[in-house]
Coordinates of C-alpha atoms in Angstrom, one line a residue:
M48 CA -94.8 5.9 -24.8
K49 CA -93.2 9.4 -25.0
P50 CA -89.3 9.4 -25.4
S51 CA -89.0 11.8 -22.3
E52 CA -90.9 9.2 -20.3
H53 CA -88.4 6.4 -21.3
A54 CA -85.9 7.3 -18.4
K55 CA -88.6 6.3 -16.0
Y56 CA -87.8 2.8 -16.6
W57 CA -84.2 3.4 -15.8
P58 CA -83.3 2.8 -12.2
T59 CA -81.4 5.6 -10.6
K60 CA -78.6 4.8 -8.4
N61 CA -76.4 6.9 -6.4
L62 CA -72.7 7.3 -7.4
G63 CA -71.6 5.3 -4.3
E64 CA -73.7 2.5 -5.6
V65 CA -72.1 2.2 -9.2
A66 CA -68.5 3.1 -8.7
E67 CA -65.8 2.4 -5.9
F68 CA -64.0 5.4 -4.7
L69 CA -60.4 5.1 -4.5
D70 CA -59.4 8.4 -2.4
H71 CA -57.5 6.3 0.0
I72 CA -54.9 5.8 -2.4
R73 CA -54.6 9.1 -4.0
R74 CA -51.6 11.4 -2.4
P75 CA -50.5 14.8 -2.8
I76 CA -47.1 16.0 -3.4
N77 CA -46.1 19.6 -3.4
E78 CA -44.6 21.3 -6.6
A79 CA -41.4 21.7 -5.1
A80 CA -41.1 18.1 -4.0
R81 CA -42.1 16.9 -7.6
Q82 CA -39.5 18.9 -9.2
E83 CA -37.1 17.6 -7.0
R84 CA -37.9 13.9 -7.8
I85 CA -38.1 14.4 -11.4
A86 CA -35.0 16.4 -11.8
G87 CA -32.4 14.8 -14.3
K88 CA -34.8 11.9 -15.1
K89 CA -36.0 11.3 -18.8
P90 CA -39.3 12.2 -19.9
E91 CA -40.2 8.6 -20.7
D92 CA -39.7 7.8 -17.0
L93 CA -42.1 10.2 -15.7
F94 CA -45.9 9.8 -15.1
P95 CA -48.6 12.5 -15.3
Y96 CA -49.7 13.9 -11.9
Y97 CA -53.5 14.9 -11.9
G98 CA -55.6 17.1 -9.9
A99 CA -59.0 18.6 -9.6
N100 CA -59.3 19.8 -13.3
G101 CA -56.6 17.9 -15.2
Q102 CA -52.8 17.2 -15.3
V103 CA -51.1 19.7 -13.3
G104 CA -47.3 18.2 -13.5
W105 CA -45.3 15.0 -13.8
I106 CA -43.7 12.7 -11.2
D107 CA -41.4 9.7 -11.0
D108 CA -43.7 7.2 -9.8
Y109 CA -47.4 6.3 -10.3
L110 CA -50.2 5.2 -7.8
F111 CA -52.8 3.6 -10.3
D112 CA -52.5 2.0 -13.5
E113 CA -56.1 1.3 -15.0
D114 CA -59.2 3.2 -16.3
L115 CA -60.2 5.7 -14.0
V116 CA -62.5 8.8 -13.9
L117 CA -61.7 11.4 -11.7
L118 CA -64.0 13.8 -10.2
A119 CA -63.1 17.3 -9.0
E120 CA -63.3 17.5 -5.1
D121 CA -62.7 21.3 -5.1
A122 CA -62.1 24.4 -6.9
G123 CA -64.1 22.3 -9.8
P124 CA -66.5 24.4 -12.0
F125 CA -69.2 22.9 -9.9
G126 CA -72.8 24.4 -11.5
S127 CA -71.4 25.0 -14.9
T128 CA -73.7 24.0 -17.8
T129 CA -70.5 23.8 -20.3
E130 CA -67.2 23.3 -18.1
P131 CA -66.5 19.4 -17.0
I132 CA -66.1 18.6 -13.4
A133 CA -65.0 15.0 -14.3
Y134 CA -62.2 13.6 -16.7
P135 CA -61.1 9.9 -17.8
V136 CA -57.6 8.9 -17.3
S137 CA -55.8 5.6 -18.2
G138 CA -52.4 3.8 -17.7
K139 CA -49.8 4.7 -15.0
T140 CA -50.9 7.9 -13.2
W141 CA -50.7 9.9 -9.7
V142 CA -53.6 11.7 -8.2
N143 CA -53.7 14.3 -5.6
N144 CA -56.2 14.9 -3.0
H145 CA -58.2 17.5 -4.9
A146 CA -59.9 14.6 -7.4
H147 CA -62.0 11.8 -6.1
V148 CA -60.6 8.7 -7.8
L149 CA -63.6 6.3 -9.2
R150 CA -63.5 2.9 -10.6
A151 CA -66.7 1.6 -12.5
L152 CA -68.2 -1.4 -10.7
P153 CA -68.0 -4.1 -13.5
G154 CA -71.4 -5.5 -14.5
I155 CA -73.0 -2.6 -13.3
I156 CA -71.6 0.6 -15.3
T157 CA -69.3 0.9 -17.9
H158 CA -66.3 3.1 -17.6
D159 CA -66.9 5.5 -20.5
Y160 CA -70.8 5.5 -19.3
L161 CA -69.6 6.6 -16.0
Y162 CA -67.5 9.4 -17.1
Y163 CA -70.4 11.0 -19.3
S164 CA -72.7 11.0 -16.6
L165 CA -70.5 12.6 -14.6
V166 CA -68.8 15.1 -16.9
I167 CA -71.3 18.2 -16.9
R168 CA -73.5 17.9 -13.7
P169 CA -75.0 21.8 -13.2
D170 CA -77.8 19.8 -10.8
I171 CA -75.1 18.6 -8.3
L172 CA -74.7 22.3 -7.3
P173 CA -76.6 21.6 -3.9
L174 CA -74.4 18.8 -2.9
V175 CA -71.2 21.5 -2.8
S176 CA -70.2 23.1 0.2
G177 CA -68.0 26.2 0.8
T178 CA -68.5 29.8 0.2
T179 CA -64.6 30.9 -0.9
R180 CA -63.5 27.6 -2.0
S181 CA -66.1 24.9 -3.2
K182 CA -65.9 21.6 -2.3
L183 CA -67.8 18.1 -3.2
N184 CA -66.7 15.8 -0.4
Q185 CA -67.0 11.9 -0.6
T186 CA -70.2 11.9 1.4
M187 CA -71.8 14.0 -0.7
A188 CA -70.3 12.7 -4.1
K189 CA -71.7 9.4 -3.5
Q190 CA -75.0 10.8 -3.5
I191 CA -74.9 12.1 -7.0
P192 CA -77.6 10.5 -8.9
I193 CA -76.7 8.2 -11.9
P194 CA -79.5 7.1 -14.4
L195 CA -78.7 3.5 -15.0
P196 CA -80.1 1.8 -18.1
P197 CA -78.9 -1.5 -19.2
L198 CA -75.3 -2.2 -20.4
P199 CA -76.2 -2.5 -23.9
V200 CA -78.0 0.8 -23.8
Q201 CA -75.1 2.4 -21.9
E202 CA -72.9 1.3 -24.9
R203 CA -75.3 2.8 -27.3
I204 CA -75.3 6.0 -25.4
V205 CA -71.4 6.2 -25.4
A206 CA -71.1 5.4 -28.8
I207 CA -73.3 8.2 -30.0
L208 CA -71.8 10.6 -27.5
Q209 CA -68.4 9.7 -28.4
K210 CA -69.1 10.5 -31.9
A211 CA -70.3 13.9 -30.8
D212 CA -67.4 14.2 -29.1
E213 CA -65.1 13.2 -31.9
I214 CA -66.2 15.9 -33.9
R215 CA -65.6 18.3 -31.3
R216 CA -62.2 17.3 -30.7
K217 CA -61.4 17.6 -34.4
R218 CA -62.4 21.0 -34.7
Q219 CA -60.3 21.9 -31.6
E220 CA -57.5 20.4 -33.3
A221 CA -58.2 22.3 -36.6
L222 CA -58.4 25.8 -34.4
K223 CA -55.0 24.7 -32.7
L224 CA -53.7 24.1 -36.2
A225 CA -54.8 27.4 -37.4
D226 CA -52.8 29.2 -34.1
D227 CA -49.7 27.1 -35.1
I228 CA -49.7 28.5 -38.7
L229 CA -50.3 32.1 -37.1
I230 CA -47.2 31.4 -34.8
A231 CA -44.7 30.2 -37.9
L232 CA -46.3 33.2 -39.9
F233 CA -44.8 35.4 -37.0
H234 CA -41.4 33.8 -37.0
T235 CA -41.1 33.6 -41.2
T236 CA -42.5 37.0 -41.7
L237 CA -41.6 39.1 -38.6
G238 CA -38.6 37.2 -37.0
D239 CA -38.0 36.5 -33.3
P240 CA -36.6 39.4 -31.2
E241 CA -35.6 36.6 -28.5
G242 CA -34.3 34.1 -31.4
D243 CA -33.7 34.4 -35.4
T244 CA -34.4 37.7 -36.2
A245 CA -34.8 37.2 -39.9
G246 CA -32.0 40.2 -40.5
Y247 CA -34.2 42.8 -39.0
D248 CA -33.2 45.3 -36.3
V249 CA -34.4 44.6 -33.0
R250 CA -35.5 47.7 -30.8
P251 CA -37.2 48.5 -27.5
L252 CA -40.8 49.6 -27.8
A253 CA -39.6 53.1 -26.3
Q254 CA -37.8 53.8 -29.7
L255 CA -40.9 52.9 -31.7
V256 CA -43.4 55.6 -30.4
R257 CA -44.3 58.9 -31.6
D258 CA -42.8 61.0 -28.7
R259 CA -42.0 60.6 -25.2
R260 CA -45.6 60.3 -23.9
G261 CA -46.3 57.5 -26.6
V262 CA -46.5 54.8 -23.7
K263 CA -48.9 55.9 -20.8
C264 CA -50.7 54.5 -17.9
G265 CA -54.2 55.2 -17.2
P266 CA -54.8 57.7 -14.1
F267 CA -54.2 56.9 -10.7
G268 CA -56.5 56.7 -7.8
S269 CA -56.5 60.3 -6.8
Q270 CA -56.5 61.5 -10.6
L271 CA -59.8 59.7 -11.0
H272 CA -62.4 58.9 -8.0
I273 CA -65.1 56.6 -8.6
S274 CA -67.3 59.3 -7.5
E275 CA -66.4 61.5 -10.6
L276 CA -68.0 58.7 -13.2
T277 CA -71.0 59.7 -14.8
D278 CA -73.8 58.0 -16.9
S279 CA -72.8 59.9 -20.2
G280 CA -70.2 62.3 -21.4
I281 CA -66.5 61.0 -22.6
P282 CA -66.2 57.1 -22.4
V283 CA -63.8 55.6 -20.1
L284 CA -62.3 52.5 -21.4
G285 CA -61.1 49.5 -19.2
I286 CA -60.6 45.8 -19.5
D287 CA -63.7 45.0 -20.9
N288 CA -63.1 46.9 -24.0
V289 CA -60.3 44.8 -24.6
A290 CA -60.4 41.3 -26.5
S291 CA -57.4 39.5 -27.9
N292 CA -56.6 41.9 -30.8
R293 CA -60.3 43.1 -31.0
F294 CA -61.9 46.4 -29.4
I295 CA -65.2 45.7 -27.8
D296 CA -67.5 48.6 -28.3
T297 CA -69.0 48.9 -24.6
R298 CA -69.7 52.3 -22.9
D299 CA -70.8 51.9 -19.3
K300 CA -68.3 54.6 -17.7
F301 CA -68.2 58.2 -18.7
V302 CA -66.7 61.5 -17.2
T303 CA -67.4 64.9 -18.2
P304 CA -65.9 66.9 -20.7
D305 CA -64.0 69.1 -18.2
K306 CA -62.8 65.9 -16.3
A307 CA -61.7 64.6 -19.7
A308 CA -59.4 67.6 -20.3
Q309 CA -58.0 67.2 -17.0
L310 CA -56.7 63.7 -18.1
A311 CA -55.6 64.9 -21.5
S312 CA -52.7 62.6 -21.4
C313 CA -54.9 59.6 -20.7
R314 CA -57.0 60.2 -23.8
V315 CA -56.6 58.0 -26.9
S316 CA -56.4 58.8 -30.6
P317 CA -57.5 56.2 -33.5
G318 CA -54.5 53.9 -34.1
D319 CA -53.5 54.0 -30.6
V320 CA -52.8 50.5 -28.9
I321 CA -54.6 49.7 -25.4
I322 CA -53.3 47.2 -23.5
T323 CA -54.4 45.4 -20.1
R324 CA -52.1 46.1 -17.1
T325 CA -53.6 43.9 -14.5
G326 CA -55.4 40.3 -14.1
T327 CA -55.0 39.3 -17.8
A328 CA -52.1 41.5 -18.2
G329 CA -51.2 41.8 -22.0
R330 CA -54.2 41.9 -23.9
A331 CA -54.3 44.5 -26.6
A332 CA -56.6 46.1 -29.1
V333 CA -56.1 49.0 -31.7
V334 CA -58.6 52.1 -31.0
P335 CA -61.1 52.6 -33.7
E336 CA -62.0 56.2 -34.9
N337 CA -65.4 56.1 -33.4
F338 CA -63.5 56.5 -29.8
R339 CA -61.1 59.3 -30.7
G340 CA -60.7 61.3 -27.3
A341 CA -62.0 58.5 -24.8
V342 CA -60.0 58.1 -21.6
I343 CA -58.1 55.0 -20.6
G344 CA -58.9 53.9 -17.0
P345 CA -56.5 52.8 -14.4
N346 CA -56.3 49.2 -15.4
L347 CA -55.0 50.1 -19.0
L348 CA -51.9 51.2 -20.8
K349 CA -51.8 53.1 -24.1
V350 CA -48.9 52.9 -27.0
S351 CA -49.1 55.3 -29.6
P352 CA -46.6 53.6 -32.2
A353 CA -44.8 55.9 -34.8
P354 CA -46.6 54.7 -38.2
E355 CA -43.6 55.1 -40.0
R356 CA -41.5 52.4 -38.2
L357 CA -44.3 50.4 -36.4
L358 CA -47.8 49.8 -37.7
P359 CA -50.4 49.5 -34.7
E360 CA -52.2 46.6 -35.7
V361 CA -48.7 44.9 -36.1
L362 CA -48.1 45.7 -32.3
S363 CA -51.5 44.8 -31.3
V364 CA -51.1 41.4 -33.1
A365 CA -47.7 40.6 -31.7
I366 CA -48.7 41.6 -28.2
N367 CA -51.4 39.0 -28.5
F368 CA -50.1 36.1 -30.4
S369 CA -46.5 36.5 -30.6
P370 CA -44.7 33.6 -28.6
A371 CA -41.7 35.8 -28.1
V372 CA -43.2 38.9 -27.0
I373 CA -45.8 36.8 -24.8
H374 CA -42.7 35.5 -23.0
Q375 CA -41.3 39.0 -22.6
I376 CA -44.8 40.2 -20.9
R377 CA -44.7 37.3 -18.2
R378 CA -41.3 37.7 -17.6
L379 CA -41.5 41.4 -16.8
S380 CA -45.0 41.3 -15.3
P381 CA -44.4 41.5 -11.5
G382 CA -46.8 40.4 -8.9
S383 CA -47.3 37.2 -6.8
T384 CA -50.8 36.5 -7.2
V385 CA -52.0 39.0 -10.0
A386 CA -49.7 40.0 -12.7
V387 CA -49.3 43.9 -13.2
F388 CA -47.5 45.3 -16.1
N389 CA -46.4 48.7 -16.2
V390 CA -44.9 51.5 -18.2
P391 CA -41.2 51.1 -17.6
N392 CA -41.7 47.4 -18.6
L393 CA -43.8 47.6 -21.4
K394 CA -41.0 50.1 -22.8
R395 CA -38.5 47.5 -22.6
I396 CA -40.6 44.8 -24.8
R397 CA -38.2 44.0 -27.7
L398 CA -39.7 44.0 -31.3
T399 CA -38.3 43.0 -34.4
I400 CA -38.6 46.0 -37.0
P401 CA -39.1 44.8 -40.8
P402 CA -39.8 47.5 -43.3
I403 CA -43.4 48.9 -43.3
A404 CA -44.2 47.0 -46.7
V405 CA -43.2 43.8 -44.9
Q406 CA -45.9 44.6 -42.1
R407 CA -48.5 45.2 -44.3
S408 CA -47.7 41.9 -46.2
F409 CA -48.1 40.3 -42.7
L410 CA -51.1 42.0 -41.7
R411 CA -52.7 40.4 -45.2
Q412 CA -51.8 37.1 -44.4
Y413 CA -52.8 37.4 -40.7
A414 CA -56.3 38.8 -41.8
A415 CA -56.6 35.5 -44.1
I416 CA -55.4 33.3 -41.0
E417 CA -58.0 35.2 -38.6
Q418 CA -60.9 34.9 -41.3
L419 CA -60.2 31.0 -41.2
R420 CA -60.1 30.8 -37.1
D421 CA -63.6 32.9 -37.0
S422 CA -65.0 30.3 -39.0
L423 CA -63.3 27.4 -37.1
E424 CA -64.5 29.0 -33.9
H425 CA -67.8 29.3 -35.0
A426 CA -67.8 25.4 -35.8
L427 CA -66.5 24.4 -32.8
Q428 CA -69.1 26.6 -30.9
E429 CA -71.5 24.7 -33.0
A430 CA -70.1 21.3 -32.1
E431 CA -69.7 22.1 -28.4
T432 CA -73.6 23.0 -28.5
T433 CA -74.3 19.6 -30.2
F434 CA -72.7 17.9 -27.9
Q435 CA -74.5 19.5 -24.8
V436 CA -77.9 18.7 -26.4
V437 CA -76.7 15.1 -26.9
L438 CA -75.6 14.8 -23.4
Q439 CA -78.7 16.3 -22.2
R440 CA -81.0 13.9 -24.2
A441 CA -78.7 10.9 -23.4
F442 CA -79.4 10.7 -19.6
T443 CA -83.2 11.6 -20.1
G444 CA -83.6 8.8 -22.1
E445 CA -84.6 10.7 -25.0
L446 CA -81.8 9.8 -27.3
T447 CA -82.1 5.8 -27.2
A448 CA -85.9 5.5 -26.5
E449 CA -86.9 4.4 -30.2
W450 CA -84.0 2.3 -30.5
E451 CA -84.6 0.5 -26.9
A452 CA -88.0 -0.3 -28.1
R453 CA -87.0 -1.6 -31.6
N454 CA -84.4 -3.7 -30.0
A455 CA -85.7 -4.7 -26.6
D456 CA -85.2 -8.4 -27.2
W457 CA -81.5 -8.0 -28.4
I458 CA -80.8 -5.9 -25.2
T459 CA -82.5 -8.3 -22.7
Q460 CA -80.2 -11.2 -24.4
R461 CA -76.9 -8.9 -24.4
Q462 CA -77.4 -8.1 -21.0
A463 CA -77.5 -11.6 -20.1
F464 CA -74.4 -12.4 -22.0
Y465 CA -72.6 -9.4 -20.1
E466 CA -73.6 -11.3 -17.0
R467 CA -71.8 -14.2 -18.4
L468 CA -68.9 -13.0 -19.5
P469 CA -66.8 -13.1 -16.5
Q470 CA -67.9 -16.6 -16.0
L471 CA -66.7 -17.2 -19.5
V472 CA -63.2 -15.8 -18.8
L473 CA -62.6 -18.2 -15.9
L474 CA -63.5 -20.9 -18.3
A475 CA -61.3 -19.7 -20.8
F476 CA -58.4 -19.9 -18.3
L477 CA -59.0 -23.3 -17.4
H478 CA -59.4 -24.2 -21.0
E479 CA -55.8 -22.8 -21.4
K480 CA -54.3 -24.6 -18.5
T481 CA -56.2 -27.9 -20.2
Q482 CA -54.7 -27.5 -23.5
H483 CA -51.4 -26.6 -22.3
A484 CA -51.3 -29.7 -19.8
G485 CA -52.7 -32.1 -22.8
R486 CA -54.8 -34.0 -20.2
A487 CA -57.9 -32.3 -18.0
A488 CA -56.6 -34.4 -14.9
E489 CA -53.4 -32.3 -15.0
A490 CA -55.2 -29.2 -15.6
T491 CA -56.2 -27.9 -12.1
V492 CA -55.7 -24.5 -11.0
L493 CA -55.9 -23.3 -7.6
I494 CA -58.6 -20.6 -7.0
T495 CA -56.1 -17.9 -5.9
A496 CA -54.1 -18.7 -9.1
L497 CA -57.4 -18.4 -11.3
M498 CA -58.1 -15.1 -9.2
K499 CA -54.8 -13.6 -10.1
Y500 CA -55.2 -14.7 -13.8
A501 CA -58.5 -12.8 -13.9
F502 CA -56.8 -9.9 -12.3
L503 CA -53.8 -9.6 -14.6
L504 CA -56.0 -9.8 -17.5
Q505 CA -57.8 -6.5 -16.3
M506 CA -54.3 -5.0 -15.6
E507 CA -52.5 -5.9 -18.7
G508 CA -54.9 -7.2 -21.2
A509 CA -55.2 -5.1 -24.2
S510 CA -59.1 -5.1 -24.0
R511 CA -58.8 -3.2 -21.1
R512 CA -62.2 -4.8 -19.9
R513 CA -63.1 -4.7 -16.2
L514 CA -65.2 -7.9 -15.3
Y515 CA -64.4 -7.9 -11.2
S516 CA -64.0 -5.4 -8.7
F517 CA -60.7 -6.4 -7.1
L518 CA -59.9 -5.2 -3.4
P519 CA -56.5 -5.8 -1.4
Y520 CA -57.1 -8.6 0.6
H521 CA -55.1 -11.6 2.6
Y522 CA -53.4 -12.9 -0.4
G523 CA -53.4 -9.5 -2.9
P524 CA -56.0 -8.7 -5.2
F525 CA -59.6 -10.5 -4.2
A526 CA -62.7 -10.5 -5.7
Q527 CA -65.8 -12.0 -4.1
E528 CA -67.5 -12.4 -7.2
V529 CA -65.2 -15.1 -8.5
Y530 CA -66.6 -17.5 -6.0
S531 CA -70.1 -17.0 -7.0
D532 CA -69.1 -17.2 -10.7
L533 CA -67.4 -20.6 -10.1
E534 CA -70.6 -22.0 -8.1
S535 CA -72.6 -20.8 -11.3
L536 CA -70.1 -22.8 -13.6
Q537 CA -70.3 -25.6 -11.4
D538 CA -74.3 -26.0 -11.4
Q539 CA -73.8 -25.9 -15.0
S540 CA -71.5 -28.9 -14.7
L541 CA -68.8 -27.0 -16.6
V542 CA -66.5 -26.8 -13.9
A543 CA -65.3 -29.3 -11.0
V544 CA -64.6 -27.8 -7.5
K545 CA -62.3 -29.8 -5.5
E546 CA -61.1 -29.1 -1.5
D547 CA -57.7 -30.4 -0.9
N548 CA -55.6 -29.6 2.3
D549 CA -57.5 -26.1 2.8
K550 CA -56.7 -25.2 -1.1
T551 CA -59.4 -25.2 -3.4
R552 CA -58.7 -26.6 -6.8
I553 CA -60.7 -26.0 -10.1
S554 CA -60.9 -27.7 -13.2
L555 CA -62.8 -28.4 -16.4
A556 CA -65.7 -30.9 -15.8
D557 CA -66.5 -31.2 -19.6
A558 CA -64.1 -30.1 -22.0
G559 CA -66.4 -30.4 -25.0
R560 CA -69.1 -28.5 -23.3
A561 CA -66.6 -25.6 -22.1
E562 CA -65.7 -25.3 -25.7
Q563 CA -69.2 -25.0 -26.8
A564 CA -69.7 -22.2 -24.4
L565 CA -66.6 -20.5 -25.2
Q566 CA -67.5 -19.9 -28.6
E567 CA -69.3 -16.7 -27.7
L568 CA -66.2 -15.3 -26.1
P569 CA -65.3 -12.3 -27.7
E570 CA -62.1 -12.4 -29.9
D571 CA -60.5 -9.5 -27.8
L572 CA -61.0 -11.5 -24.4
R573 CA -60.0 -14.5 -26.0
Q574 CA -56.6 -13.2 -27.1
D575 CA -56.1 -11.6 -23.8
V576 CA -56.5 -14.9 -22.0
A577 CA -53.9 -16.7 -24.3
T578 CA -51.6 -13.8 -23.7
I579 CA -51.9 -13.8 -20.1
A580 CA -51.8 -17.9 -19.9
A581 CA -48.6 -17.5 -22.2
A582 CA -46.9 -15.0 -19.6
Y583 CA -48.0 -16.3 -16.6
G584 CA -49.5 -19.8 -16.8
D585 CA -46.0 -21.8 -16.1
L586 CA -45.3 -20.0 -13.0
D587 CA -46.0 -22.0 -9.6
H588 CA -48.3 -20.6 -7.1
E589 CA -45.5 -18.8 -5.2
A590 CA -43.7 -17.4 -8.2
L591 CA -47.2 -16.0 -9.6
L592 CA -48.0 -14.3 -6.1
N593 CA -44.5 -12.8 -6.0
V594 CA -45.1 -11.2 -9.6
V595 CA -48.3 -9.9 -9.0
Y596 CA -47.1 -8.6 -5.2
D597 CA -44.0 -6.8 -7.1
K598 CA -46.1 -5.3 -10.1
Y599 CA -49.1 -4.3 -8.0
P600 CA -48.0 -3.3 -4.6
A601 CA -51.4 -1.3 -3.7
Y602 CA -53.2 -4.5 -3.7
T603 CA -50.8 -5.9 -1.1
K604 CA -51.8 -3.8 1.9
K605 CA -53.9 -6.3 3.3
S606 CA -51.8 -9.3 2.8
R607 CA -51.2 -12.2 5.4
R608 CA -48.5 -13.6 3.4
R609 CA -44.8 -13.4 4.5
R610 CA -42.1 -13.2 1.9

C-alpha cells in the first residue's frame, strides 16, 4: 500500500460531526464600550477579547474558560495556502461574533488535532460566500471535511506538527530578538528625540535638508496623467519600489525625457530618500546610482538630506525602524481610513543629530544586525515551508502511514483504552469517596454529583483533558454519555446503581476489582481526581450545585432548579 493511499482508510467527517459550535454564547462588544468597561482596572483583572483573526483587545469579564478552537467567520484569509484561518485559545476568554467557537467532541477528536486540521485550509474556499467581505457561515462551516484517524494516530500527528511548529516559533522569537536589539541600538547610539536624546541636538527634518526644495511630494493629478505614461524612457518610481529600508529595482512605468524635464523638481538623485505617503505611509529607501534622474510618482515623497548633517542611510533606517520616528509619522498622518503623509508633516519630524562619525558607527552596527536578520528571515522561511509540507502530508496519511502499519495492534489497544478512560475517571471518583468514607456502604454518590465532579475535573483539572461534552441542562452541566458509561461499569460488576426516591445513587460494587482496573488510569488524571475530590467531595449535594452554578453560569441557562 502506498503511503498516499493510507488516508483512504480514515473516515472523513464533517466539522459539525466532530466539534460542537458554541456560537450561541459569543457576544460582540464594541471598542468604545470595552474601553469604558476596563477603564481604571488592573491588567490582571482583564481577559483577552478575540475576533476572527486573533486577539483584538481586552475586557473585564469572560464567556469561556476552557480549551477551544476559533475559526474565522468573516474577514479571514480564506483560500490562503500560508495564512491561518483558525487558532487555539485556552482559559478565560471572550469571543465576538466574527469567529466560530469550536469545542472538540471528546472521544472523537482531540483539541490539538482539531486545530491543526483547520489552521490552513485553502480547499474550503467554495464554502465561503461574499464578494466584498468574505464570510464562512455556520451552516457551511459545519460541512468542512475533517480526516479522522484513530485517537492514537491523531496524537502522533499532533506531536510531529508541534515539533515543526516549535522550530517555527523559536525562529520567530529569534527574529524578534534581533528587532529588539536594533531598537536598543537606536536608543543607545542615536538617542530618542521624544525621550533621552543622549545629549544630541534635536532638529526638525526641515533643518536637515540641502535646500528649501529638500522635501518634495510627487506630482499631483494634473501634473502627470496616466495617458502620459509610456513603455520606455525615464522610470517613474512608485510604492512598489520601496520596501523597508530597501530599494526594489522594478521598472514598469516610464515617461518621455520631455515630460521628465517638466517634472524636474520630482526627479531624484543618488542618496535621496524616497518615502511612501499613502497606505503603508512611512516606508523609506535610499535611491541607488542606477536610478539617477528617475521621477517619483504621486504616492511618494523624496528627501534630499544635507550629508554634512544627516546621512541618508541613517534617515532611511530611522523612518523604517526607530520607534520614536514611527510614532511621529503615525501621529502626523491624517486620514480616517487610509493614512496620508504630506510634506508639511514630514518636515516636522524631529530627529536627534549625532556627529557624522557616530552616524557612520551606527550604520556599521546596523549592517551587522541586518545581516543577522537576513539569515534569520531565511531560516524562518525554511521553517514555514517545512511546516506547510508536514501539515499537508499529515492529513493525506503520508506522514504516519509507515508508523501506523508498524503499530497497528498498539493503535487498536490504545484506541480501546481511550474509550475506557471516561469510565475509569468515574470509577476513580467513586474510589476516592470510598477511601474517604472508610466503608464502601457509606460511599454512595448521587449521579448528579458524580456528573458535576467529572465536569469540574474538565474545567479545573491540571491535565485539561476533555472526556465528556457537557451541555446546559436541568441541573447545570449535563453529559448523556455519563449514563452509558455507568451502565457499562455496572455490566462489568464494578459499580452498583440504586434508585432511591427518584434519585440515582452510585457506589462501588467491588473495591478490589475497581483498584485493579484503576491501575491503568494515567497519573495526571489520578492527581486531578484527587484534587477535585479534596476540593468538593465534602460538600453536600446542594452546596456542590451552588458552587457549580456560581462558577459556571453559562451551564445554568436551562436549569429547573430554584435558588
